[in-house]
Amino acid sequence: MKHPSLFDKRNQLKASNNFDKQANAASGMSVDDECKLRFLELKAKRNYRFIIFKIEEKIQRVIVEKLGQPGESYDDFASSLPDNECRYAVYDFDFTTNENCQKSKIFFVAWAPDTSRIRSKMVYASSKDRFKRELDGIQVELQATDPSEMSIDICVD
Amino acid sequence: MEIDDADNSDKNSGSAPDSKSKSKRKLYVGSQDLGFRRDHMEVLSPLKDGIVVDWDMVENIWDHALRKCLLIDPKEHPMLLAEPCSNTQQQREKTAEIMFEKYQVPALFLAKNAVLTSFASGRATSLVVDCGGGSTTVAPVHDGYVLQKAVATSPIGGEFLTDCLLKSLEQKGISIKPRYAFKRKEIRAGEFQIMDLDFPNTTESYKLYSQRVIVGDIKECVCRAPDTPYDETSYSNIPMTPYELPDGQTIEIGADRFKIPDVLFNPSLVQTIPGMESFAEMTSSARGLPQMVIDSINKCDVDIRRELFSSILLSGGTASMQQLKERLEKDLLEESPQAARVKVLASGNATERRFSVWIGGSILASLGSFQQMWFSKSEFEEHGASYIQRKCP
């Protein structure tokens, strides 16, 4: 196994190189280290069911807003997303396959409700690509503008 | 500070009295100057199929926008320009040269129209259907990048529909009198007298421009996309809608209300409009809107098709046509694969729909974090204009 810190560093380097090469209308928002750490905990230790991230425009950073405990449900997750503000979120989705096999997948949700301000939509959409690259190990990605777009059955299929 | 690209600026008007050489012509720019008729003045546009072909005119438009409308010194403001997806490398470099060398801007950024529209709706991945004046573009955007190979364009936009309506009205014996060609005087309260004026030195292009202004308004007021493909027989008994022309004459518009917008969905309809025969060749190769959407999505990677079908964004002036969104959604539902969840999205606000590119650009440029992304003047001086391809791919 690779040494984690070295691995992280190399990844970071890769990300920053990419970033330099492809700057297509990206907002230039940076990502708080806390985001990466908590995501790693969700992925490796399964300490959290979900994490909600928000952009703090004043400090030009993506930060962790809320951590969901392993016992919390999908509904708890959905109700943690504000009605009129954008957020990013990851959700660790447990399910049973047709072969009766327990599995889990990590979902990335870009939450941009129609009622949120255009400025907020613009900030989140233009920072998403960069942010997502910081989180290594996302399996499914969803964009949602209202609760129906991220209802549980969409996640199932 | 950001300035819209030439795309949405007012059309350029120039007069070329006796010679066509660029050095001798005098250019008038802006809607105010366009409203004033001059002898021998031609109306010209620097764009052809959404791409700049006359840079001299563009520079005049930018001068006008910066110095007359915004009243700013370009040296003091970074400049964000929105460009069409089909802009070539040479054009991007030319743009950078003009901006840095002529206007001496401190920093520049070029953003793609489709990307700005997509971001302004909160989506990094979407299919942007931009129904503009001069053309229609369908562009898939994935994670903030336009998938160039899958972009579909058609020359059918709002202006083309206006021309169709103009020809169709003329064919019915309705003549659209340009506003400059008559004087309207109130002789008694509520009673008007029309006096025809004669200006033999008015150019054809100015006359056509003035007629288009009027017909464009008729189109916006009465036209709506039909719920099902247009056919002559079922629309022959449609109730007439009245419209009062500037000269006081009231005209009635029947089937054309539905027929003209349907050209967007079925370009071959143009062949049935008398006077538009010269465009038959152009429209026979053009595809209808739903077909463009499906072709564009099918050129994308299989993995993202589902997501594109579920976030189709409508933007541009012509997208405000009544029932356009509903009709597109309906046609796509019929023609798309069954597993796809088709969803056509458009802002409820017509201004937002029309100016989504500008709105997106203005927010992006104002973000604190964006300030590190600019292509700066010192970078331009060090690496040259071609560096724009790296900074703003």
XYZ file of C-alpha atoms in Angstrom:
550
model
C 0.000 0.000 0.000
C 1.166 3.478 -0.798
C 2.054 5.766 1.995
C -1.031 7.904 2.436
C 0.601 11.282 2.820
C 2.830 10.742 -0.172
C -0.120 9.549 -2.175
C -2.133 12.578 -1.200
C 0.653 14.877 -2.126
C 1.036 13.345 -5.532
C -2.676 13.606 -6.115
C -2.639 17.188 -5.093
C 0.160 17.886 -7.507
C -1.763 16.202 -10.272
C -4.823 18.231 -9.477
C -2.965 21.499 -9.464
C -1.360 20.673 -12.801
C -4.708 19.907 -14.344
C -6.052 23.024 -12.870
C -3.414 25.108 -14.517
C -3.990 23.550 -17.895
C -7.761 23.667 -17.904
C -9.073 26.845 -16.506
C -12.233 27.047 -18.518
C -14.415 29.617 -16.831
C -13.694 28.071 -13.446
C -14.260 30.261 -10.438
C -10.847 29.693 -8.836
C -12.420 28.708 -5.506
C -10.099 26.772 -3.185
C -10.962 23.802 -0.993
C -10.526 23.606 2.749
C -8.378 20.651 3.875
C -11.126 19.698 6.294
C -13.275 18.710 3.288
C -10.749 16.187 2.062
C -10.107 14.794 5.542
C -13.770 14.282 6.364
C -14.363 12.739 2.973
C -11.535 10.263 3.540
C -13.089 9.348 6.889
C -16.431 8.784 5.214
C -14.812 6.641 2.551
C -12.353 4.618 4.586
C -13.675 4.518 8.142
C -17.342 5.030 7.317
C -17.619 7.472 10.200
C -20.361 9.491 8.501
C -23.429 8.773 6.426
C -23.181 12.039 4.561
C -21.299 15.320 4.401
C -22.688 18.645 3.272
C -20.294 21.260 1.942
C -20.870 24.918 1.399
C -18.944 27.694 -0.291
C -17.944 30.580 1.908
C -17.555 33.378 -0.589
C -15.850 35.715 1.862
C -12.884 33.400 2.302
C -13.173 31.941 -1.230
C -13.221 28.406 0.053
C -15.340 25.295 0.135
C -15.903 24.247 3.752
C -17.705 21.444 5.603
C -21.128 22.540 6.775
C -22.647 19.417 8.280
C -21.681 15.832 9.055
C -24.331 13.131 9.113
C -23.930 10.272 11.623
C -23.877 6.703 10.279
C -27.324 6.055 11.726
C -29.028 8.851 9.824
C -31.254 8.048 6.863
C -31.587 9.318 3.343
C -34.522 11.482 4.427
C -32.386 13.107 7.098
C -29.872 13.812 4.378
C -32.442 15.277 1.978
C -33.915 17.495 4.668
C -30.468 18.847 5.529
C -30.234 20.535 2.150
C -31.603 24.085 2.270
C -34.608 24.986 0.082
C -33.191 28.111 -1.453
C -29.435 27.777 -1.343
C -26.977 25.654 -3.290
C -24.740 23.035 -1.663
C -22.470 20.152 -2.509
C -22.977 16.887 -0.716
C -21.690 13.329 -0.610
C -23.824 10.453 0.570
C -22.724 6.928 1.343
C -25.509 4.834 -0.098
C -26.003 1.262 1.176
C -28.021 -1.136 -0.908
C -28.574 -4.804 -1.617
C -28.107 -6.072 -5.142
C -30.346 -8.584 -6.889
C -27.881 -11.286 -5.900
C -28.510 -10.361 -2.270
C -25.133 -8.808 -1.887
C -24.543 -5.868 0.482
C -22.905 -2.965 -1.316
C -22.338 0.710 -0.936
C -21.720 3.545 -3.321
C -20.600 7.097 -2.736
C -22.867 9.677 -4.336
C -21.889 13.226 -5.116
C -24.834 15.624 -5.266
C -24.678 19.126 -6.705
C -27.714 20.751 -5.132
C -28.926 23.859 -6.966
C -32.631 24.507 -6.274
C -34.445 26.692 -8.828
C -35.357 29.146 -6.122
C -31.768 29.893 -5.162
C -30.138 33.084 -6.334
C -28.386 33.043 -9.705
C -25.211 34.182 -8.036
C -25.213 31.169 -5.794
C -25.925 28.829 -8.738
C -23.111 30.381 -10.712
C -20.632 30.089 -7.849
C -21.408 26.438 -7.158
C -21.532 25.350 -10.802
C -18.285 27.049 -11.711
C -16.435 25.601 -8.708
C -17.802 22.087 -8.973
C -15.253 20.565 -11.333
C -12.358 21.695 -9.199
C -13.996 20.597 -5.962
C -14.935 17.181 -7.277
C -11.354 16.534 -8.280
C -10.334 16.907 -4.654
C -12.600 14.063 -3.621
C -11.165 10.865 -4.954
C -13.557 7.927 -4.946
C -16.931 9.306 -5.979
C -18.882 6.658 -7.830
C -22.094 8.359 -8.893
C -22.850 11.978 -9.590
C -26.188 13.745 -9.465
C -27.304 17.270 -10.263
C -30.508 18.201 -8.545
C -32.621 21.317 -8.751
C -35.569 20.041 -6.739
C -36.146 17.142 -4.333
C -37.721 14.977 -7.077
C -34.440 14.880 -8.948
C -32.716 13.160 -6.082
C -35.479 10.943 -4.768
C -34.350 7.582 -3.534
C -35.542 5.665 -6.612
C -33.237 7.672 -8.884
C -30.361 6.643 -6.697
C -31.480 3.024 -6.840
C -31.252 2.802 -10.611
C -16.467 45.020 -15.496
C -17.657 42.955 -18.354
C -18.854 43.645 -21.825
C -21.002 41.392 -23.871
C -19.584 40.022 -27.059
C -20.462 41.566 -30.389
C -23.152 38.926 -30.672
C -25.641 40.774 -28.592
C -24.525 44.273 -29.325
C -26.604 46.446 -31.492
C -26.231 45.910 -35.133
C -23.749 48.075 -36.829
C -24.865 50.539 -39.372
C -22.486 51.980 -41.835
C -22.832 54.106 -44.861
C -20.699 53.697 -47.917
C -21.763 56.491 -50.253
C -19.697 56.035 -53.344
C -17.017 53.499 -52.712
C -16.961 50.213 -50.921
C -13.421 50.644 -49.684
C -13.251 50.385 -45.922
C -11.136 53.478 -45.521
C -13.752 55.779 -46.944
C -16.837 54.580 -45.182
C -18.254 56.261 -42.157
C -19.717 53.989 -39.532
C -22.640 54.806 -37.287
C -23.127 52.461 -34.367
C -25.946 51.764 -31.967
C -29.703 51.581 -31.884
C -30.116 55.318 -31.693
C -28.218 55.917 -34.918
C -30.043 53.036 -36.544
C -33.359 54.705 -35.852
C -32.350 57.731 -37.894
C -32.620 57.382 -41.661
C -29.798 58.787 -43.785
C -29.443 58.863 -47.559
C -27.362 55.971 -48.894
C -26.859 54.477 -45.437
C -26.548 50.695 -45.523
C -27.240 48.441 -42.534
C -24.491 45.901 -42.021
C -23.637 43.268 -39.456
C -20.075 42.198 -38.617
C -21.244 38.651 -38.038
C -21.951 35.834 -40.425
C -23.294 32.590 -38.977
C -22.401 33.804 -35.502
C -18.730 34.413 -36.361
C -17.039 37.787 -36.794
C -16.135 38.475 -40.414
C -15.526 42.233 -40.255
C -13.173 43.193 -37.421
C -13.185 46.855 -38.351
C -16.875 46.996 -37.504
C -16.383 45.069 -34.287
C -13.795 47.576 -33.137
C -16.262 50.361 -33.839
C -18.922 48.576 -31.813
C -16.531 48.092 -28.908
C -15.511 51.748 -29.067
C -19.148 52.691 -28.943
C -19.917 50.299 -26.064
C -16.949 51.344 -23.945
C -16.736 55.048 -24.612
C -20.329 56.077 -25.402
C -22.463 53.648 -23.429
C -20.374 52.635 -20.424
C -18.235 55.766 -20.313
C -15.198 53.961 -18.965
C -11.531 53.781 -19.700
C -10.768 50.190 -20.787
C -7.250 50.482 -19.333
C -8.776 50.356 -15.863
C -11.006 47.323 -16.233
C -10.412 43.617 -16.806
C -12.552 42.394 -19.686
C -14.645 39.245 -19.821
C -15.905 38.392 -23.296
C -18.454 35.722 -24.110
C -17.777 33.875 -27.334
C -19.722 31.393 -29.449
C -18.660 27.741 -29.283
C -17.667 27.833 -32.927
C -15.077 30.590 -32.523
C -11.803 29.587 -34.184
C -8.313 29.809 -32.672
C -7.380 32.669 -34.982
C -10.394 34.657 -33.873
C -9.605 34.145 -30.222
C -6.051 35.333 -30.755
C -7.210 38.301 -32.792
C -9.588 39.207 -29.971
C -6.762 39.042 -27.450
C -4.558 41.241 -29.630
C -7.205 43.917 -30.051
C -8.075 43.903 -26.364
C -4.495 44.102 -25.092
C -2.934 46.251 -27.801
C -5.684 48.629 -28.807
C -7.666 48.906 -25.596
C -4.782 48.113 -23.245
C -7.006 46.152 -20.889
C -5.184 44.919 -17.765
C -6.639 41.403 -18.059
C -8.900 39.375 -20.313
C -10.970 36.225 -20.183
C -12.923 34.443 -22.890
C -15.807 32.301 -21.711
C -18.068 30.207 -23.893
C -21.701 31.247 -24.170
C -22.963 27.740 -23.471
C -20.822 27.354 -20.351
C -22.010 30.646 -18.887
C -25.643 29.743 -19.538
C -25.161 26.345 -17.972
C -23.472 27.747 -14.862
C -26.090 30.458 -14.459
C -28.685 27.715 -14.121
C -26.591 25.976 -11.474
C -25.438 23.115 -13.677
C -21.946 22.130 -14.697
C -23.364 19.520 -17.063
C -26.244 20.309 -19.411
C -27.297 20.587 -23.018
C -27.643 24.253 -23.931
C -30.097 25.107 -26.702
C -29.401 28.695 -27.677
C -32.047 30.100 -30.010
C -30.658 33.464 -30.938
C -31.352 36.052 -33.598
C -28.960 34.928 -36.290
C -28.638 31.236 -35.576
C -29.466 28.347 -33.288
C -26.758 26.411 -31.463
C -27.083 23.198 -29.490
C -24.036 22.591 -27.304
C -23.416 19.900 -24.694
C -21.504 21.121 -21.643
C -19.842 18.568 -19.371
C -18.227 19.618 -16.095
C -17.866 23.120 -17.478
C -16.369 22.165 -20.826
C -18.112 22.374 -24.170
C -17.915 19.083 -26.059
C -16.953 20.675 -29.340
C -17.446 17.643 -31.539
C -21.081 17.345 -30.591
C -22.084 20.971 -31.151
C -24.890 21.398 -33.701
C -25.742 24.693 -35.376
C -28.405 25.886 -37.768
C -28.851 29.245 -39.497
C -32.490 29.401 -38.433
C -32.923 31.959 -35.691
C -35.278 34.768 -34.804
C -34.308 36.960 -37.756
C -34.978 34.190 -40.197
C -38.455 33.719 -38.717
C -39.024 37.467 -39.003
C -38.118 37.326 -42.695
C -40.496 34.395 -43.213
C -43.310 36.363 -41.605
C -42.497 39.470 -43.650
C -42.602 37.523 -46.914
C -45.765 35.735 -45.929
C -47.507 39.019 -45.099
C -46.341 40.652 -48.318
C -47.687 37.721 -50.235
C -51.108 38.336 -48.683
C -51.004 41.894 -49.987
C -50.047 43.528 -46.696
C -47.304 46.080 -47.140
C -45.265 46.992 -44.097
C -44.595 50.703 -44.261
C -41.282 51.577 -42.579
C -41.631 54.171 -39.848
C -39.551 56.759 -41.729
C -41.779 56.545 -44.831
C -44.774 58.390 -43.394
C -45.828 61.094 -41.017
C -48.748 60.582 -38.668
C -50.675 63.670 -37.685
C -53.602 63.982 -35.331
C -56.102 66.144 -37.196
C -58.883 65.800 -34.655
C -58.816 64.060 -31.286
C -58.403 60.364 -31.972
C -58.320 60.833 -35.723
C -55.079 60.512 -37.576
C -53.913 61.416 -41.003
C -51.078 59.568 -42.671
C -48.831 61.462 -45.013
C -46.498 59.419 -47.143
C -42.962 60.687 -47.382
C -40.628 59.854 -50.188
C -36.910 59.285 -49.737
C -35.574 57.907 -53.005
C -32.029 57.628 -51.689
C -32.866 55.154 -48.936
C -31.011 51.900 -49.400
C -32.749 48.528 -49.676
C -30.930 47.277 -46.583
C -32.158 50.181 -44.474
C -35.708 49.697 -45.698
C -35.506 45.997 -44.880
C -34.058 46.756 -41.458
C -36.938 49.143 -40.685
C -39.491 46.603 -41.830
C -37.874 43.902 -39.736
C -38.217 46.052 -36.626
C -41.969 46.155 -37.153
C -42.408 42.548 -38.220
C -40.192 41.407 -35.358
C -42.640 43.046 -32.983
C -45.607 41.390 -34.691
C -43.836 38.061 -34.302
C -43.173 38.600 -30.617
C -46.744 39.702 -29.979
C -48.794 37.108 -31.819
C -46.697 34.039 -32.670
C -46.632 30.875 -30.603
C -45.283 27.433 -31.272
C -48.052 24.989 -32.234
C -48.560 22.006 -29.923
C -48.290 19.541 -32.791
C -46.544 19.802 -36.180
C -48.199 22.453 -38.318
C -50.419 21.368 -41.172
C -52.301 23.598 -43.562
C -55.747 21.978 -43.259
C -56.179 21.912 -39.505
C -55.065 25.507 -39.120
C -57.141 26.949 -41.970
C -60.029 27.919 -39.681
C -57.966 29.349 -36.886
C -59.379 32.613 -35.448
C -57.593 35.746 -36.666
C -55.551 37.895 -34.301
C -55.524 41.635 -34.943
C -52.368 43.739 -34.849
C -52.169 47.476 -35.375
C -49.280 48.653 -37.553
C -47.486 51.952 -36.808
C -49.372 53.627 -39.674
C -52.703 52.859 -38.054
C -53.653 50.062 -40.392
C -54.923 46.954 -38.572
C -53.961 43.603 -39.984
C -55.229 40.161 -39.095
C -52.936 37.210 -38.663
C -54.275 33.683 -38.833
C -52.400 30.472 -39.504
C -49.052 32.290 -39.735
C -49.159 32.699 -35.979
C -48.387 28.994 -35.713
C -46.801 28.293 -39.058
C -43.844 30.653 -38.702
C -42.609 29.312 -35.326
C -43.004 25.765 -36.614
C -40.176 26.497 -39.076
C -37.854 26.011 -36.089
C -39.108 22.466 -35.738
C -39.528 21.686 -39.406
C -37.304 23.843 -41.653
C -38.739 22.347 -44.855
C -41.938 24.349 -44.182
C -40.058 27.317 -45.652
C -40.624 25.918 -49.111
C -44.333 26.614 -48.739
C -43.772 30.307 -47.974
C -43.793 32.272 -51.232
C -40.795 34.511 -51.622
C -38.551 32.330 -49.462
C -37.668 29.930 -52.276
C -34.120 31.215 -52.384
C -33.587 29.719 -48.932
C -34.922 26.314 -49.906
C -31.451 24.921 -50.344
C -30.269 26.234 -46.996
C -33.281 24.885 -45.139
C -33.251 21.490 -46.797
C -29.939 20.799 -45.088
C -31.014 22.376 -41.799
C -32.433 20.120 -39.112
C -35.347 20.871 -36.848
C -34.751 21.697 -33.201
C -35.618 18.271 -31.721
C -33.459 16.513 -34.295
C -30.510 18.784 -33.506
C -30.864 17.989 -29.813
C -30.983 14.241 -30.416
C -28.081 14.273 -32.883
C -25.970 16.319 -30.520
C -26.648 14.035 -27.547
C -25.948 10.943 -29.640
C -22.511 12.283 -30.484
C -21.639 12.400 -26.792
C -20.309 9.592 -24.668
C -22.981 7.041 -23.721
C -22.338 7.627 -20.018
C -23.477 11.211 -20.029
C -26.436 11.023 -22.433
C -28.933 10.383 -19.656
C -27.800 13.399 -17.738
C -27.932 15.594 -20.838
C -31.500 14.505 -21.643
C -32.567 15.470 -18.148
C -31.069 18.949 -18.252
C -31.796 20.657 -21.539
C -31.539 24.416 -21.070
C -33.260 26.940 -23.313
C -31.689 30.328 -23.787
C -31.610 33.196 -26.255
C -34.220 35.691 -27.436
C -36.181 33.295 -29.625
C -36.462 30.846 -26.723
C -39.018 33.200 -25.212
C -41.488 32.213 -27.934
C -44.688 31.064 -26.272
C -45.067 27.304 -25.945
C -41.610 26.663 -27.408
C -40.411 24.890 -24.288
C -43.511 22.714 -24.010
C -43.383 21.744 -27.686
C -39.683 20.876 -27.595
C -40.212 18.750 -24.514
C -43.113 16.949 -26.134
C -41.256 16.242 -29.380
C -38.206 15.025 -27.492
C -40.281 12.699 -25.320
C -41.537 11.027 -28.483
C -38.166 10.676 -30.114
C -35.800 9.985 -27.227
C -34.878 6.542 -25.908
C -37.372 5.237 -23.378
C -35.029 5.160 -20.422
C -34.260 8.857 -20.746
C -35.984 11.315 -18.450
C -36.428 14.280 -20.748
C -36.513 17.611 -18.977
C -36.412 20.975 -20.731
C -35.593 23.840 -18.409
C -35.975 27.531 -19.017
C -36.026 30.416 -16.655
C -39.548 31.682 -16.088
C -38.298 35.190 -16.596
C -37.948 36.156 -20.288
C -35.144 38.627 -19.609
C -33.208 35.992 -17.714
C -33.682 33.559 -20.589
C -32.503 36.036 -23.137
C -29.501 37.346 -21.256
C -28.405 34.205 -19.414
C -24.952 34.476 -21.003
C -24.481 38.035 -19.833
C -25.813 37.294 -16.352
C -23.483 34.313 -15.982
C -20.501 36.314 -17.193
C -21.199 39.255 -14.944
C -21.359 37.075 -11.846
C -18.265 35.076 -12.762
C -16.185 38.198 -13.324
C -17.297 39.664 -10.005
C -16.251 36.675 -7.871
C -13.314 37.371 -5.611
C -11.841 33.966 -6.331
C -12.037 34.508 -10.088
C -9.515 37.329 -9.983
C -6.637 34.834 -10.120
C -7.999 33.253 -13.304
C -7.597 36.190 -15.686
C -5.217 36.186 -18.638
C -3.161 39.190 -17.602
C -1.456 41.801 -19.715
C 1.969 40.724 -18.453
C 1.231 37.123 -19.457
C 0.185 38.390 -22.866
C 3.415 40.320 -23.205
C 5.472 37.343 -22.098
C 3.761 34.507 -23.988
C 1.906 36.224 -26.819
C -1.678 35.987 -28.013
C -1.630 32.216 -28.493
C -1.441 31.811 -24.697
C -5.176 32.540 -24.662
C -5.778 28.936 -25.775
C -4.143 27.757 -22.558
C -5.672 30.259 -20.203
C -9.194 30.059 -21.585
C -9.534 26.728 -23.410
